[in-house]
PDB file of C-alpha atoms in Angstrom:
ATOM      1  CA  UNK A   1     -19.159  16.504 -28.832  1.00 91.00           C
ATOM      2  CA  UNK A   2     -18.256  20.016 -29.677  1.00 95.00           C
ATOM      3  CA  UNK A   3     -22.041  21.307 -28.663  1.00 96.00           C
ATOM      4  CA  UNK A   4     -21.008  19.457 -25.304  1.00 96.00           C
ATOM      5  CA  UNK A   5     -17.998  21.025 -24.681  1.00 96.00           C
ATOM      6  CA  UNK A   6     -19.811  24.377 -25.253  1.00 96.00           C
ATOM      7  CA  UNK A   7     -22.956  23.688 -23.276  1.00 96.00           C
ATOM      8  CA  UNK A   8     -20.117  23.135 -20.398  1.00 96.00           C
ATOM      9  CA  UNK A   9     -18.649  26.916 -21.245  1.00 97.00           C
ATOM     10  CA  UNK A  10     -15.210  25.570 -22.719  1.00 97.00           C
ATOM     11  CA  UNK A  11     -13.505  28.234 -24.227  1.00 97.00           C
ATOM     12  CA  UNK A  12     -11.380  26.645 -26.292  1.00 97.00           C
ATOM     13  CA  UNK A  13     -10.063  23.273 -28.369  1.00 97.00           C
ATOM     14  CA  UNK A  14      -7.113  22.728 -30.126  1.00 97.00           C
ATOM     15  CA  UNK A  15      -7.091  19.377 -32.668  1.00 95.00           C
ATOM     16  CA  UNK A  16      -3.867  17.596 -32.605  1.00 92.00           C
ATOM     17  CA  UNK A  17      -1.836  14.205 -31.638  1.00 79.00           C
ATOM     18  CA  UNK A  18      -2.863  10.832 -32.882  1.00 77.00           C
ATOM     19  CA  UNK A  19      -2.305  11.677 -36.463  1.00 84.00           C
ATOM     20  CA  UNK A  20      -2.592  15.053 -38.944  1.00 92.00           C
ATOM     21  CA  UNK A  21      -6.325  16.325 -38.048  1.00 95.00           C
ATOM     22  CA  UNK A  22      -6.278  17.765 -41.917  1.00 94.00           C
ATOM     23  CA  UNK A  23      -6.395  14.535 -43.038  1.00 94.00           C
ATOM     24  CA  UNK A  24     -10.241  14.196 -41.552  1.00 94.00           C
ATOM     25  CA  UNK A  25     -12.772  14.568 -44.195  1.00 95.00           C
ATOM     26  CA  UNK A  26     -14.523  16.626 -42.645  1.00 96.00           C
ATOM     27  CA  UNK A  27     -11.981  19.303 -41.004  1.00 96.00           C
ATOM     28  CA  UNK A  28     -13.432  22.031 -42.678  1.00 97.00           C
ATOM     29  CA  UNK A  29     -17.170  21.516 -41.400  1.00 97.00           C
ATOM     30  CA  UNK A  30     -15.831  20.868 -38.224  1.00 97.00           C
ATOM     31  CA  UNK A  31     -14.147  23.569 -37.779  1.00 97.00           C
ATOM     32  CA  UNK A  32     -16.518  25.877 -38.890  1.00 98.00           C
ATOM     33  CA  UNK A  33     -19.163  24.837 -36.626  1.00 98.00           C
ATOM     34  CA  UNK A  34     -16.618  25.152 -33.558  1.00 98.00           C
ATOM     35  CA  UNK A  35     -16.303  28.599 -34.531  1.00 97.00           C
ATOM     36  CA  UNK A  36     -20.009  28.915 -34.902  1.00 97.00           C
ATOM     37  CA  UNK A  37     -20.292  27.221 -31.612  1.00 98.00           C
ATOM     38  CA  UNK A  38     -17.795  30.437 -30.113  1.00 97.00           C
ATOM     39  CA  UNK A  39     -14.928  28.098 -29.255  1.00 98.00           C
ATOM     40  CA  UNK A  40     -11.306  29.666 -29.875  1.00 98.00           C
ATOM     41  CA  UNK A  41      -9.866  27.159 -32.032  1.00 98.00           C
ATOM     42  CA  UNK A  42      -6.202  25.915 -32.670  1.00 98.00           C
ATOM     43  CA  UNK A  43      -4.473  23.090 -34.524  1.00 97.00           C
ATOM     44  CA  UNK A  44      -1.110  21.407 -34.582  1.00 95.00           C
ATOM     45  CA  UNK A  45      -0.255  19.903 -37.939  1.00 94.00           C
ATOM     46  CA  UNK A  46       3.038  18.789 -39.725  1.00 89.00           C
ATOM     47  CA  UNK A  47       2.220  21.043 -42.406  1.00 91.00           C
ATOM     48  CA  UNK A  48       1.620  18.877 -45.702  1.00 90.00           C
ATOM     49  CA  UNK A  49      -1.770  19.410 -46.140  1.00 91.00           C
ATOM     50  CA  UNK A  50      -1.999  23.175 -44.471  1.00 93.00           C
ATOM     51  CA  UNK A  51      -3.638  24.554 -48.384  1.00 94.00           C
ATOM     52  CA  UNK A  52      -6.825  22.433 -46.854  1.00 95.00           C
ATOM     53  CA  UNK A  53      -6.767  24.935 -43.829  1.00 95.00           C
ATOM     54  CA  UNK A  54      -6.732  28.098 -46.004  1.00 95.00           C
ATOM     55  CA  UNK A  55     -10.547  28.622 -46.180  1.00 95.00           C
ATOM     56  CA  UNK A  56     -11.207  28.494 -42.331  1.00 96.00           C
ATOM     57  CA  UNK A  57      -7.682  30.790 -41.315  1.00 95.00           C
ATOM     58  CA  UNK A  58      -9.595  33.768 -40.252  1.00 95.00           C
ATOM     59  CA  UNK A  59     -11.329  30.748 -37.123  1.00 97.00           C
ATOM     60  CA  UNK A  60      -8.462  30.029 -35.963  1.00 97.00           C
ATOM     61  CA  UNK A  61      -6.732  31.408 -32.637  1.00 96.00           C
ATOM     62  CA  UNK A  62      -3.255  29.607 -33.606  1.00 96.00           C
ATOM     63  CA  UNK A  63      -1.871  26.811 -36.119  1.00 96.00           C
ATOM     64  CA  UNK A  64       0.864  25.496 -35.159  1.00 94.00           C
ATOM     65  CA  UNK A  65       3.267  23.733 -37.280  1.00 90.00           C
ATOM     66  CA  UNK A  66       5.802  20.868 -36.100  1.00 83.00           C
ATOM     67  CA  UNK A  67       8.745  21.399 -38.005  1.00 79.00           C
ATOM     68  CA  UNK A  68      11.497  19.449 -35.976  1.00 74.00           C
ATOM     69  CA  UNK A  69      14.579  18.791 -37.944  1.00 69.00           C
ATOM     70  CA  UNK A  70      13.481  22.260 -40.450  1.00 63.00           C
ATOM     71  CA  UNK A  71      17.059  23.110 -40.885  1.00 72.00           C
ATOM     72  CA  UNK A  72      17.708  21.258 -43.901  1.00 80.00           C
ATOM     73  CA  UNK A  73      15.813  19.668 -46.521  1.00 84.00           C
ATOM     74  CA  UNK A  74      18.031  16.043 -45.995  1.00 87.00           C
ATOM     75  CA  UNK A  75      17.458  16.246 -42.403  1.00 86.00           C
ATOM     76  CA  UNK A  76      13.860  16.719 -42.756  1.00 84.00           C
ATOM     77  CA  UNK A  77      13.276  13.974 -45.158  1.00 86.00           C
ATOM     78  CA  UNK A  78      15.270  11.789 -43.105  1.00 87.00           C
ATOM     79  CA  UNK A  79      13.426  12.851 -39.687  1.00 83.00           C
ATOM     80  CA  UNK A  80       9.908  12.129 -41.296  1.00 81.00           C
ATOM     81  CA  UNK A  81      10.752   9.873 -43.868  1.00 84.00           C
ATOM     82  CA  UNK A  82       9.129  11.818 -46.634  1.00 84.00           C
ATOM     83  CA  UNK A  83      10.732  14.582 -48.934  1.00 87.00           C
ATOM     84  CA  UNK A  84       7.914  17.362 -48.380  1.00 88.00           C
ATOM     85  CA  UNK A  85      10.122  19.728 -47.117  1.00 88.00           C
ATOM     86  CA  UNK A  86       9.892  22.587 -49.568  1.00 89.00           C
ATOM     87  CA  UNK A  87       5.556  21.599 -50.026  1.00 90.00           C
ATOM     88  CA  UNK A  88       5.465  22.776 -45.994  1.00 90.00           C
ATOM     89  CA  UNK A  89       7.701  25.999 -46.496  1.00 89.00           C
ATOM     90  CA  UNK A  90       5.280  26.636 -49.427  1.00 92.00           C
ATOM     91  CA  UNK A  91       2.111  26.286 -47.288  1.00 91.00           C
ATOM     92  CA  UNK A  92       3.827  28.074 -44.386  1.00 92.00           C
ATOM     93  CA  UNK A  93       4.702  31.324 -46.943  1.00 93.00           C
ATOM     94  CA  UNK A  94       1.397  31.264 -48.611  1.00 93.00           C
ATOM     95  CA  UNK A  95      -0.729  30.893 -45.263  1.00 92.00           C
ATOM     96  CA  UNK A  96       1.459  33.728 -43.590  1.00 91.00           C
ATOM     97  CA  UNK A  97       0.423  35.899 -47.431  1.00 90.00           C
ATOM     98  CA  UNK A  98      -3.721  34.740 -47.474  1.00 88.00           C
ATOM     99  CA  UNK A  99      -3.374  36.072 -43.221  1.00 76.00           C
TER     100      UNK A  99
END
């Protein structure tokens, strides 16, 4: 699909929506051969498994991380239903360092 999309001159994909793309075995191959391919490439993810993103940062245009209800630890855990809070701030602070 991706050699599609660049046969047709798209400049760009972002993964998202219908669950956390880093949870796809194969994110990291994928994402490398978009880049190959010359697509700009972003991602939306909640965060929790960002560390699986660190060796492809440099093919990225933009990650972007849904943190809704990010002002408290309680609030996030009770928004998502998981206590990962702090893991996400983590991945967040060391992504922003390996940039």
């Amino acid at each position: 699909m991706l050699n599609e999309l660049a046969d047709l001159k798209v400049k760009s994909v972002e993964f998202s929506g219908g669950g956390e793309p880093t949870t796809h075995p194969d994110i990291i191959e994928i994402i490398r051969h978009a880049k190959s391919l010359g697509l700009n490439i972003g991602i939306v993810t909640n965060g929790n498994s960002l560390e699986k993103l660190f060796p492809v940062l440099d093919a990225f245009t933009f990650i972007r991380i849904s943190l809704d209800a990010a002002t408290t630890k309680d609030k996030y855990q009770f928004v998502h239903g998981v206590n990962t809070f702090e893991s996400v701030i983590n991945n967040i602070s060391v992504m922003i360092n390996l940039s």
